[in-house]
């Protein structure tokens, strides 16, 4: 099957859905590509790091306006591409096409929402069903998610992961040793790096309110950086009202890239531009005008209690 | 007294058929239509609440045996021609069909993915809202030391609420009357659904699901000043606009025959926010008006607050785009308390009054027991803790009471003044929501008694998640 990726990218940018057989082919190609990528991807600076986008497609387009088009700018996406927003399908389709088109210019690592169980609860499954009339597309995507890398290192100095670290994952080598080609389990090292959160008031590990992963404190972060010879930890996973948050004396940053999350939280978003010398610069943005005006293709309730 | 046997449709039927040309009373399709008429939009918030409750139930948060009677099958037509006739116990389950509840016990609804599933944040919030009101009404009705048939409950803007039908036997014994009030359009739809269910059951020779709770139900059409109503011995469903105290008075005193000297609990479950502030003030003042008001009245109120922040602004904007106005929206608990004071409900010289309120975020942490929280965490992971905190802290629930001083409180049974203060404390007691704390009237004999809120896993749930319980806050 001969596929023109540029045409796919152009079509999906206009929110024209690609048909099912094409999605199947692209997911299969993506799996082949990802199979060759290690658990921990090595990236060279400069690169722009993007946190959770959660299906907010217009805001993803805004990211490319604000940060520069791919491949002119290198990108690292920290996972959570789907669920919650109205356009998870378009979002993951676009990112997948960009990865296939420019494999060395964009890196996608896995978030806790790239999982079968979570996507059934948080909207991606429902959206696939609504937009394609069948759950088959969801199956293609979630099968592909199993192949995504799970961490990244920028110039061997900045460690990037979706959630954080856990008691069973104290070294980057431990992450390299994980068998990643499966759905995210509810506990164990893979769950920990997808679900954990920093806790600014604690020193060590503690149980997480989310019901999976752990919270980790200052001592854990310092030890991780020392043992693994990294300067900084970059992660996403947690909503930041200002778009980002820096903790532990500038040793850990949370990047959050979904503005006005769920169309109701009223938060800002940011992308983190890591320069050639590893200098970090936050580019803060708010929701795209189209996000405000849009009438979603599938009428969707912005949920409150009424 | 024993609770009535649970109502069961025989396996081959999918629910009451509708007569030709009869409009369906059920919420139609997705709940997210945007009607042009703001009044209609407010009435449709009932449908939104129904879908939220259905989603919470299907996710395993609680059981509401009567909810399916008010929902039409999501997959489309369920007329008699769509009847599935199969061998006993092997009925095909259409995943979209709510009425599969009637062919299989409640666990058939425990599905992981289906259209209209609400996000876990909404399921969990719906759970706490429904269960806290359940708990409070039970706590009020099952007070020690009250005579049978002495207490009254009034639910304003009740919508398709099913609470009066699943009250425990002990609660119903102390109940004098349970009144539900809503707009004529909503009351008409609710009456139709109830009557259809009972009528169909009758044609099948089965127990009537609604009439079996409080006795035969008598419908009265609207006639001059007398509103549309459905009444029985201890229950009344009456049409009235709560903003019109004259109409409300007719509904409560003429139709439902309330006794204004009996202790009465008013439930305002997300309703006053849709009413103009002046009318709301008028209603609260009317409740405690000397000579015409209630001598011993309490209230439980739940609704959103503005919070004075961006989230509140976004909420107002988002709801406005669905044509839902919030004229009565207040900023915080303090504003609510102040309103009750202005109306003379609180801190009035001749009355003993009290007020206790929380936002839902702190309330959830307070009232959910550890065991129950562990159970909730096995249902769904709460991924966005920050979003949960944001959303829930923009809702409040409070209990207020106002009682004429003991000397003036005429009580037909010559009781001492009701312990409203004890009720208020019990309402929001630490860890009061246990899995077993509320007796459900309808236990399924095939499964054995089901503790409130727990669903047995019949092996059909398809991949239950189990997450570790978080440490208590």
XYZ file of C-alpha atoms in Angstrom:
779
model
C 0.000 0.000 0.000
C 1.545 3.231 -1.095
C 0.670 6.085 1.158
C 1.391 9.776 0.757
C 2.101 10.887 4.313
C 2.149 14.545 3.407
C -1.349 14.192 2.052
C -2.434 12.387 5.212
C -1.007 15.170 7.324
C -2.724 17.798 5.244
C -6.062 16.003 5.420
C -6.017 15.369 9.156
C -4.998 18.968 9.786
C -8.280 19.898 8.166
C -9.976 17.404 10.525
C -10.719 15.058 7.680
C -10.607 11.597 9.232
C -8.499 8.971 7.499
C -10.364 5.808 6.674
C -10.088 2.656 8.694
C -7.856 0.635 6.412
C -5.453 3.552 6.183
C -5.395 3.876 9.966
C -4.664 0.151 10.173
C -1.790 0.461 7.729
C -0.340 3.491 9.492
C -0.552 1.801 12.886
C 1.200 -1.271 11.520
C 3.935 0.905 10.020
C 4.210 2.761 13.306
C 4.643 -0.487 15.208
C 7.459 -1.524 12.872
C 9.136 1.829 13.392
C 8.728 1.801 17.156
C 9.976 -1.769 17.429
C 13.395 -0.467 16.506
C 13.337 2.277 19.129
C 14.660 1.563 22.602
C 12.756 1.960 25.857
C 14.789 5.078 26.556
C 15.185 7.181 23.438
C 18.307 9.324 23.057
C 17.575 12.784 21.752
C 19.913 15.622 20.882
C 19.145 19.163 21.838
C 17.661 21.497 20.697
C 14.227 19.990 21.217
C 10.836 21.312 22.291
C 9.173 19.216 24.966
C 5.393 18.961 25.049
C 3.335 17.642 27.969
C -0.212 16.197 28.010
C -2.378 17.329 25.109
C -5.396 15.098 25.700
C -7.152 15.280 22.383
C -7.314 19.081 22.293
C -6.529 19.174 18.596
C -6.813 22.898 17.968
C -4.448 23.474 20.842
C -1.994 20.972 19.302
C -2.100 22.998 16.088
C -1.489 26.043 18.269
C 1.600 24.315 19.675
C 3.016 23.957 16.172
C 2.282 27.623 15.507
C 3.877 28.725 18.755
C 6.824 26.334 18.773
C 7.459 26.030 15.074
C 6.406 23.444 12.535
C 7.679 19.918 12.575
C 10.320 19.151 11.173
C 11.731 22.687 11.473
C 11.543 22.229 15.237
C 12.406 18.970 16.980
C 9.668 17.737 19.272
C 9.373 15.376 22.201
C 5.813 14.584 23.311
C 5.543 13.153 26.819
C 2.390 11.094 26.294
C -1.328 11.444 27.084
C -2.281 12.278 23.502
C -5.831 10.987 23.858
C -8.863 11.108 26.195
C -10.817 14.032 27.679
C -10.633 16.348 24.642
C -13.016 16.289 21.693
C -10.442 15.320 19.077
C -8.351 12.466 20.406
C -8.634 10.634 17.098
C -7.356 13.553 15.051
C -4.609 14.246 17.569
C -3.122 10.766 17.631
C -3.544 10.429 13.873
C -1.622 13.634 13.246
C 1.161 12.797 15.684
C 1.478 9.310 14.258
C 1.692 10.655 10.704
C 4.323 13.184 11.734
C 6.369 10.462 13.392
C 6.184 8.275 10.312
C 7.059 11.205 8.078
C 9.862 12.658 10.202
C 10.998 9.829 12.470
C 14.139 11.608 13.641
C 12.440 14.937 14.291
C 9.630 13.952 16.597
C 9.580 11.514 19.504
C 6.448 10.230 21.161
C 6.689 8.515 24.508
C 3.873 6.762 26.262
C 1.594 8.240 28.917
C -0.759 6.504 31.332
C -3.682 7.284 29.002
C -2.143 5.248 26.191
C -3.766 2.167 27.615
C -6.836 0.080 26.881
C -8.497 0.324 30.275
C -8.058 4.074 30.733
C -9.192 4.948 27.219
C -12.422 3.083 27.829
C -13.204 5.348 30.732
C -11.912 8.700 29.670
C -13.356 9.132 26.208
C -11.045 7.809 23.482
C -12.970 4.584 23.023
C -16.261 6.464 22.870
C -14.840 8.918 20.365
C -13.507 6.159 18.081
C -16.878 4.479 18.203
C -18.690 7.714 17.426
C -16.396 8.822 14.603
C -15.855 5.468 12.910
C -18.935 3.519 13.932
C -16.755 0.654 15.091
C -14.323 0.000 17.900
C -11.842 -1.531 15.474
C -9.965 1.742 15.109
C -9.537 1.909 18.873
C -8.034 -1.565 18.731
C -5.509 -0.487 16.103
C -4.445 2.540 18.111
C -4.235 0.792 21.459
C -2.249 -2.063 19.931
C 0.153 0.553 18.614
C 0.400 2.203 22.044
C 2.008 -0.993 23.367
C 5.017 -0.209 21.177
C 5.653 3.371 22.273
C 8.919 4.124 24.016
C 8.597 4.908 27.671
C 11.303 7.462 28.454
C 13.859 9.750 26.836
C 17.220 11.307 27.571
C 18.160 14.677 26.109
C 21.929 14.773 25.587
C 22.214 12.224 28.404
C 21.583 15.051 30.881
C 17.835 15.589 31.015
C 15.670 12.603 31.841
C 12.146 12.667 30.423
C 9.212 10.464 31.381
C 5.453 10.847 31.539
C 4.777 10.411 35.259
C 7.863 9.956 37.377
C 9.808 7.333 39.226
C 8.978 4.552 41.643
C 10.752 2.430 44.211
C 11.406 -0.276 41.640
C 12.741 2.185 39.081
C 15.674 3.964 40.606
C 17.953 3.855 37.581
C 17.636 4.504 33.894
C 19.011 0.994 33.336
C 16.047 -0.402 35.245
C 13.812 1.331 32.694
C 15.850 -0.077 29.832
C 15.272 -3.533 31.279
C 11.478 -3.281 31.296
C 9.535 -5.339 28.787
C 7.427 -2.481 27.478
C 5.462 -4.255 24.735
C 2.233 -4.751 26.645
C -0.618 -2.821 28.149
C 0.275 -0.719 31.176
C -0.271 -2.883 34.256
C -1.719 -1.552 37.488
C 1.525 -1.878 39.371
C 5.179 -2.573 38.813
C 7.893 -0.482 37.209
C 5.953 0.347 34.034
C 2.955 1.552 36.046
C 5.215 3.559 38.330
C 6.856 5.614 35.607
C 3.473 6.265 33.984
C 1.523 7.193 37.120
C 3.834 8.659 39.773
C 3.832 12.263 40.924
C 6.350 14.431 42.770
C 5.396 15.543 46.244
C 7.021 18.852 47.175
C 6.582 18.363 50.916
C 7.916 14.839 51.176
C 11.381 13.361 51.022
C 10.754 9.766 49.968
C 8.146 7.558 48.366
C 4.560 7.501 49.487
C 1.268 6.005 48.284
C -0.438 7.971 45.528
C -3.996 9.299 45.657
C -4.481 8.217 42.066
C -4.535 4.578 43.104
C -1.517 3.701 40.953
C 2.126 4.702 41.051
C 3.672 6.554 43.970
C 4.526 10.028 45.079
C 8.207 10.778 45.387
C 10.046 13.497 47.226
C 13.221 15.522 47.230
C 15.598 12.852 48.427
C 14.407 10.468 45.733
C 14.905 13.057 43.019
C 18.369 14.032 44.163
C 19.426 10.416 44.428
C 18.057 9.620 40.977
C 19.888 12.550 39.406
C 23.153 11.661 41.137
C 23.036 7.939 40.434
C 22.103 8.407 36.792
C 24.265 11.459 36.138
C 21.407 13.621 34.954
C 20.807 17.277 35.796
C 17.090 17.427 35.535
C 13.860 15.433 35.303
C 11.181 16.523 32.859
C 7.720 15.063 33.160
C 4.043 15.853 32.572
C 0.968 14.044 33.963
C -0.223 16.721 36.358
C -2.403 19.715 35.608
C -0.541 23.003 36.165
C -2.629 26.148 36.266
C 0.324 28.202 34.996
C 1.294 25.651 32.342
C 4.360 24.400 34.140
C 5.790 23.887 37.587
C 9.381 23.659 38.780
C 10.212 21.768 41.973
C 13.065 20.596 44.167
C 15.460 23.488 43.571
C 15.081 23.304 39.816
C 15.680 19.580 39.568
C 12.235 18.611 38.309
C 9.817 20.269 35.912
C 6.228 19.438 35.074
C 5.154 20.536 31.609
C 1.429 20.756 30.896
C 0.314 21.492 27.355
C -3.489 21.323 27.422
C -4.851 24.845 27.970
C -8.263 25.237 29.605
C -8.145 21.519 30.301
C -11.411 19.731 29.649
C -12.694 23.063 28.389
C -13.332 24.127 31.952
C -10.255 24.322 34.157
C -9.196 27.716 32.853
C -5.495 26.917 33.058
C -2.605 28.084 30.909
C -0.376 25.650 29.023
C 3.254 25.602 28.076
C 5.854 23.932 25.927
C 9.443 23.747 27.058
C 12.110 24.736 24.568
C 15.405 23.076 25.404
C 18.198 24.892 23.643
C 21.490 23.598 22.288
C 23.224 24.182 25.603
C 20.344 22.671 27.506
C 19.017 26.041 28.564
C 15.284 25.817 29.274
C 12.725 28.294 28.080
C 8.976 28.069 28.668
C 6.636 29.188 25.963
C 3.266 29.772 27.583
C 0.034 29.837 25.645
C -3.710 29.770 26.163
C -6.415 27.957 24.276
C -6.670 28.388 20.537
C -9.480 30.646 19.332
C -10.994 27.700 17.473
C -11.228 25.772 20.734
C -13.468 28.502 22.039
C -15.673 28.712 18.991
C -15.843 25.116 17.931
C -19.020 23.161 17.707
C -17.725 19.644 18.173
C -18.531 17.069 15.524
C -19.917 14.855 18.226
C -21.962 16.928 20.610
C -20.243 16.452 23.891
C -21.269 17.468 27.329
C -18.839 19.530 29.346
C -19.589 17.756 32.527
C -20.907 19.357 35.625
C -23.518 18.279 38.159
C -26.823 19.825 37.239
C -42.936 -4.826 58.221
C -41.259 -6.643 55.359
C -40.263 -4.796 52.252
C -42.211 -5.582 49.093
C -40.741 -8.290 46.884
C -38.535 -6.886 44.168
C -40.181 -6.196 40.883
C -38.906 -8.389 38.043
C -39.916 -8.416 34.441
C -39.997 -11.914 33.002
C -36.881 -12.662 30.945
C -38.515 -12.412 27.576
C -39.615 -8.815 27.872
C -37.671 -5.671 27.526
C -39.901 -3.291 29.331
C -43.266 -1.628 29.031
C -44.480 -1.124 25.492
C -45.769 2.273 24.589
C -49.187 2.790 23.131
C -49.463 4.157 19.608
C -48.930 7.873 19.372
C -47.918 8.122 22.989
C -44.940 10.402 23.484
C -42.090 8.787 25.301
C -41.642 10.166 28.786
C -38.055 9.022 28.876
C -35.062 11.266 28.343
C -34.553 11.200 24.627
C -31.198 10.032 23.386
C -28.173 11.997 24.428
C -28.618 14.477 27.167
C -26.663 17.230 25.528
C -29.249 18.901 23.351
C -29.275 22.665 23.522
C -32.862 23.844 23.521
C -33.607 27.382 22.480
C -35.925 27.982 25.406
C -34.003 28.619 28.639
C -36.872 27.263 30.725
C -36.730 24.042 28.748
C -32.968 23.944 29.256
C -33.506 24.068 33.020
C -36.075 21.289 32.836
C -33.598 19.208 30.836
C -31.036 19.411 33.629
C -33.175 16.614 35.033
C -32.207 14.484 32.056
C -28.554 15.341 32.548
C -28.758 14.205 36.159
C -30.447 10.994 35.037
C -27.659 10.173 32.613
C -25.067 10.929 35.241
C -26.827 8.635 37.679
C -27.098 5.929 35.057
C -23.414 6.216 34.258
C -22.487 6.046 37.941
C -24.704 3.036 38.420
C -23.310 1.232 35.408
C -19.826 1.877 36.676
C -20.733 0.197 39.927
C -20.960 3.137 42.341
C -24.444 2.382 43.617
C -27.606 0.534 42.747
C -30.827 2.308 41.921
C -33.441 -0.281 41.108
C -35.955 2.284 39.919
C -33.734 4.299 37.631
C -34.197 1.986 34.629
C -37.913 2.671 34.659
C -37.164 6.267 33.729
C -34.625 5.536 31.024
C -35.355 4.394 27.551
C -33.069 1.852 25.959
C -30.137 3.676 24.436
C -29.965 1.425 21.416
C -33.266 2.602 20.066
C -36.700 1.186 19.826
C -37.908 -1.216 22.480
C -41.455 -1.708 21.381
C -43.153 -5.065 21.716
C -41.846 -6.170 18.365
C -38.312 -5.940 19.707
C -38.983 -8.499 22.401
C -36.297 -11.099 22.720
C -37.687 -14.518 23.442
C -35.039 -16.889 24.582
C -34.722 -19.786 26.927
C -34.923 -18.954 30.598
C -31.732 -17.440 31.899
C -30.016 -17.057 28.555
C -31.421 -13.787 27.336
C -29.186 -11.984 24.912
C -27.951 -8.762 26.393
C -27.915 -5.802 24.098
C -25.100 -3.686 25.497
C -26.965 -0.503 24.784
C -30.163 -1.549 26.361
C -30.782 -0.386 29.864
C -33.609 -2.785 30.227
C -31.176 -5.647 30.196
C -31.241 -4.887 33.900
C -34.615 -6.481 33.914
C -33.482 -9.667 32.256
C -30.342 -10.012 34.316
C -29.565 -8.637 37.733
C -27.750 -5.381 38.196
C -24.267 -6.635 37.386
C -25.182 -6.815 33.720
C -24.895 -3.060 33.707
C -21.328 -3.199 34.912
C -19.737 -2.520 31.581
C -16.468 -0.876 30.971
C -17.169 1.078 27.811
C -20.422 2.311 26.349
C -21.728 5.522 24.880
C -22.639 8.250 27.362
C -20.303 6.955 30.002
C -19.374 9.918 32.112
C -15.771 10.520 33.154
C -14.770 9.045 36.512
C -14.772 12.494 38.101
C -18.450 12.887 37.290
C -19.335 9.338 38.314
C -17.669 9.811 41.653
C -19.261 13.212 42.224
C -22.677 11.864 41.284
C -22.110 9.058 43.744
C -21.400 11.418 46.626
C -24.313 13.686 45.785
C -26.831 10.846 45.533
C -25.567 8.920 48.539
C -25.302 11.902 50.848
C -28.893 12.848 50.173
C -29.908 9.214 50.669
C -28.044 9.137 53.950
C -29.476 12.438 55.141
C -33.064 11.478 54.382
C -32.594 8.143 56.131
C -30.951 9.890 59.077
C -33.875 12.314 59.303
C -36.595 9.706 59.000
C -35.009 7.120 61.256
C -34.502 9.449 64.177
C -35.019 7.776 67.534
C -38.018 8.777 69.552
C -40.369 9.940 66.802
C -43.760 8.418 66.328
C -44.663 6.537 63.176
C -46.015 8.719 60.412
C -44.828 11.954 61.948
C -42.168 13.346 59.632
C -42.383 15.035 56.243
C -39.959 15.354 53.374
C -40.316 17.788 50.478
C -38.061 17.568 47.451
C -38.068 20.743 45.369
C -37.157 20.241 41.735
C -37.093 16.494 42.299
C -37.111 15.582 38.632
C -37.038 11.846 38.054
C -35.645 11.190 41.493
C -36.266 7.649 42.706
C -35.364 8.155 46.334
C -38.891 7.905 47.802
C -39.228 4.415 46.373
C -36.077 2.913 47.751
C -36.238 4.344 51.242
C -35.749 1.691 53.865
C -38.761 0.210 55.596
C -37.771 1.880 58.847
C -37.624 5.254 57.154
C -40.998 4.822 55.485
C -42.575 3.934 58.795
C -41.803 7.328 60.309
C -42.747 9.103 57.133
C -45.988 10.998 57.079
C -45.657 12.307 53.526
C -42.898 12.504 50.928
C -43.666 15.260 48.435
C -41.904 15.806 45.143
C -42.375 19.120 43.380
C -41.316 20.083 39.877
C -42.507 21.884 36.757
C -45.680 20.569 35.138
C -43.774 19.258 32.112
C -41.410 17.216 34.277
C -44.194 15.977 36.553
C -46.227 14.903 33.530
C -43.307 12.890 32.168
C -42.552 11.305 35.501
C -46.194 10.379 36.059
C -46.373 8.844 32.612
C -43.263 6.718 33.211
C -44.542 5.535 36.583
C -47.988 4.770 35.282
C -46.641 2.939 32.262
C -44.419 0.766 34.415
C -47.224 -0.075 36.819
C -49.733 -0.654 34.034
C -47.432 -2.984 32.164
C -46.649 -4.923 35.310
C -50.341 -5.270 35.975
C -50.990 -6.736 32.542
C -48.312 -9.290 33.286
C -49.668 -10.123 36.707
C -46.543 -8.834 38.422
C -46.077 -6.613 41.462
C -46.471 -2.965 40.560
C -43.083 -1.308 41.035
C -44.416 2.064 42.197
C -47.837 1.427 43.615
C -46.480 -1.386 45.753
C -44.373 1.084 47.748
C -46.955 3.594 48.985
C -50.224 2.123 47.803
C -52.420 2.939 44.827
C -51.506 6.166 43.049
C -54.209 8.613 42.029
C -53.561 10.968 39.175
C -55.308 14.329 39.028
C -55.222 16.563 36.021
C -54.599 20.249 36.457
C -57.866 22.062 37.125
C -57.988 25.792 37.691
C -55.751 26.482 40.672
C -55.300 22.823 41.479
C -52.104 21.510 39.930
C -51.315 18.277 38.133
C -50.554 15.617 40.707
C -50.075 11.964 41.514
C -50.853 11.102 45.094
C -51.116 8.171 47.384
C -51.139 7.619 51.096
C -47.607 8.757 51.906
C -46.393 10.126 48.614
C -47.312 13.044 46.417
C -45.893 14.222 43.130
C -47.163 17.726 42.424
C -46.575 20.277 39.717
C -45.588 23.739 40.888
C -43.110 26.466 40.137
C -41.065 26.793 43.314
C -40.528 30.470 42.560
C -44.245 31.018 43.088
C -44.920 30.550 46.803
C -48.688 30.742 46.330
C -48.584 27.821 43.904
C -46.133 25.983 46.148
C -48.443 26.496 49.082
C -51.354 25.015 47.181
C -49.226 22.086 46.139
C -47.934 21.318 49.601
C -50.941 22.092 51.760
C -53.976 21.566 49.525
C -52.810 18.673 47.404
C -50.147 16.924 49.454
C -51.925 17.852 52.685
C -48.790 18.658 54.647
C -49.102 19.570 58.293
C -47.046 22.684 58.891
C -46.507 21.736 62.516
C -44.780 18.464 61.703
C -41.000 18.431 61.388
C -40.293 18.796 57.689
C -37.080 18.384 55.741
C -36.771 20.278 52.475
C -34.378 18.975 49.834
C -32.903 21.433 47.355
C -30.779 19.219 45.165
C -29.267 21.537 42.587
C -32.379 23.616 42.031
C -32.215 27.035 43.697
C -29.350 28.090 41.480
C -31.796 28.153 38.544
C -34.192 30.484 40.371
C -33.990 34.262 40.516
C -32.461 35.460 43.791
C -35.541 37.444 44.782
C -37.745 34.401 44.340
C -35.293 32.244 46.280
C -35.255 34.729 49.146
C -39.023 34.725 49.038
C -39.172 30.942 49.243
C -36.893 30.731 52.268
C -38.785 33.489 54.021
C -42.064 31.770 53.215
C -40.818 28.541 54.819
C -40.535 30.230 58.210
C -43.233 32.875 57.919
C -45.020 33.313 61.226
C -48.517 31.783 61.291
C -48.269 30.307 57.822
C -44.816 28.750 57.650
C -43.423 25.554 59.084
C -42.773 25.533 62.799
C -39.975 22.999 62.557
C -38.210 22.925 59.239
C -34.822 21.789 58.033
C -33.186 21.944 54.653
C -30.460 20.193 52.776
C -29.100 22.090 49.799
C -26.604 21.091 47.134
C -25.469 23.213 44.207
C -22.553 24.871 42.491
C -20.904 28.069 43.639
C -19.090 30.639 41.567
C -15.986 30.577 43.693
C -14.967 33.972 42.353
C -12.346 32.384 40.128
C -11.659 31.415 36.544
C -13.089 27.941 36.918
C -16.373 29.436 38.064
C -16.371 31.844 35.134
C -15.751 28.988 32.706
C -18.588 27.017 34.281
C -21.026 29.866 33.814
C -19.836 30.312 30.231
C -19.995 26.616 29.364
C -23.478 26.224 30.766
C -24.575 29.392 29.036
C -23.584 27.828 25.726
C -26.126 25.133 26.557
C -28.635 27.853 27.339
C -28.538 27.044 31.045
C -28.553 30.193 33.125
C -27.547 30.313 36.757
C -29.330 33.398 38.062
C -29.117 32.216 41.645
C -25.408 31.398 41.607
C -23.675 32.545 44.789
C -19.966 32.929 45.388
C -19.455 30.733 48.420
C -20.938 29.162 51.555
C -20.806 32.472 53.370
C -23.120 34.007 50.795
C -25.539 31.110 51.241
C -25.574 31.546 54.979
C -26.086 35.282 54.581
C -29.042 34.692 52.285
C -30.720 32.456 54.843
C -30.128 35.070 57.497
C -31.668 37.799 55.350
C -34.693 35.619 54.736
C -35.195 35.121 58.423
C -34.463 31.419 58.248
C -31.299 31.691 60.327
C -30.569 33.735 63.420
C -34.096 34.918 64.007
C -34.994 35.886 67.572
C -37.997 33.642 68.063
C -36.473 30.549 66.472
C -33.748 28.065 67.230
C -31.601 27.783 64.116
C -28.447 26.120 62.911
C -26.278 25.883 59.830
C -23.474 23.543 58.815
C -21.956 23.393 55.358
C -18.967 22.184 53.392
C -17.694 22.177 49.902
C -17.905 18.784 48.250
C -14.170 18.267 48.139
C -13.762 18.431 51.898
C -17.078 16.681 52.366
C -16.021 13.705 50.283
C -12.875 13.269 52.326
C -14.941 13.509 55.473
C -17.948 11.303 54.921
C -16.588 8.429 52.858
C -15.316 5.689 55.130
C -11.993 4.055 54.417
C -13.582 0.782 53.432
C -15.954 2.532 51.085
C -13.112 4.567 49.576
C -11.237 1.331 48.926
C -14.301 -0.002 47.173
C -14.652 3.151 45.062
C -11.035 2.941 44.013
C -11.601 -0.519 42.597
C -14.265 0.864 40.285
C -12.350 3.519 38.406
C -8.999 5.229 38.758
C -9.260 8.906 39.542
C -6.617 10.134 37.178
C -6.922 13.880 37.575
C -6.776 14.569 41.271
C -6.322 18.284 40.590
C -9.370 18.397 38.359
C -11.393 16.551 41.012
C -10.337 19.098 43.616
C -11.199 22.005 41.309
C -14.584 20.681 40.321
C -15.709 19.497 43.739
C -14.617 22.615 45.553
C -17.068 24.510 43.344
C -20.002 22.646 44.802
C -21.400 23.009 48.291
C -23.775 21.056 50.445
C -25.259 22.396 53.641
C -27.843 21.671 56.244
C -29.843 24.390 57.898
C -32.729 24.231 60.316
C -35.160 26.666 61.827
C -37.555 25.792 64.605
C -39.982 27.960 66.484
C -39.060 28.113 70.140
C -40.256 25.163 72.239
C -43.049 27.146 73.825
C -44.495 27.998 70.437
C -43.868 24.723 68.665
C -47.228 23.043 68.606
C -46.819 19.405 67.857
C -49.773 17.136 67.443
C -47.996 14.366 69.259
C -46.745 16.688 72.034
C -43.191 15.649 71.434
C -40.201 17.540 72.615
C -38.576 19.665 69.970
C -36.883 17.547 67.334
C -33.129 17.194 67.673
C -32.260 19.053 64.485
C -28.801 19.628 65.789
C -28.284 15.894 66.162
C -29.578 15.394 62.643
C -27.229 18.042 61.299
C -24.270 16.325 62.887
C -25.356 12.897 61.723
C -25.824 14.253 58.223
C -22.151 14.985 57.747
C -20.712 12.539 60.235
C -17.176 11.377 59.636
C -17.110 8.169 57.646
C -20.882 7.914 57.537
C -20.953 6.497 54.028
C -20.280 2.844 54.430
C -21.161 0.251 51.842
C -23.759 -1.195 54.161
C -25.080 1.879 55.863
C -28.254 2.209 53.840
C -30.666 -0.681 53.669
C -31.909 -1.061 50.172
C -35.554 -2.057 50.036
C -35.119 -4.054 46.868
C -32.723 -6.903 47.491
C -32.396 -9.453 44.775
C -33.261 -12.881 46.209
C -31.392 -14.619 43.435
C -28.176 -12.978 44.518
C -28.807 -12.724 48.198
C -29.032 -9.351 49.906
C -26.952 -6.755 48.149
C -25.334 -4.231 50.445
C -26.040 -0.756 49.182
C -23.633 0.181 46.454
C -21.904 -3.144 45.948
C -22.343 -5.081 42.757
C -21.548 -8.773 42.610
C -19.168 -9.732 39.886
C -20.970 -12.346 37.866
C -17.981 -12.778 35.627
C -19.484 -10.590 32.946
C -17.828 -7.336 33.835
C -15.072 -7.886 31.343
C -11.789 -6.886 32.898
C -12.228 -5.269 36.226
C -9.518 -2.859 37.171
C -8.135 -3.033 40.617
C -6.044 -0.193 41.853
C -4.466 0.138 45.248
C -6.342 2.202 47.747
C -4.685 5.555 48.387
C -3.590 6.408 51.858
C -6.187 8.370 53.744
C -5.705 12.130 53.524
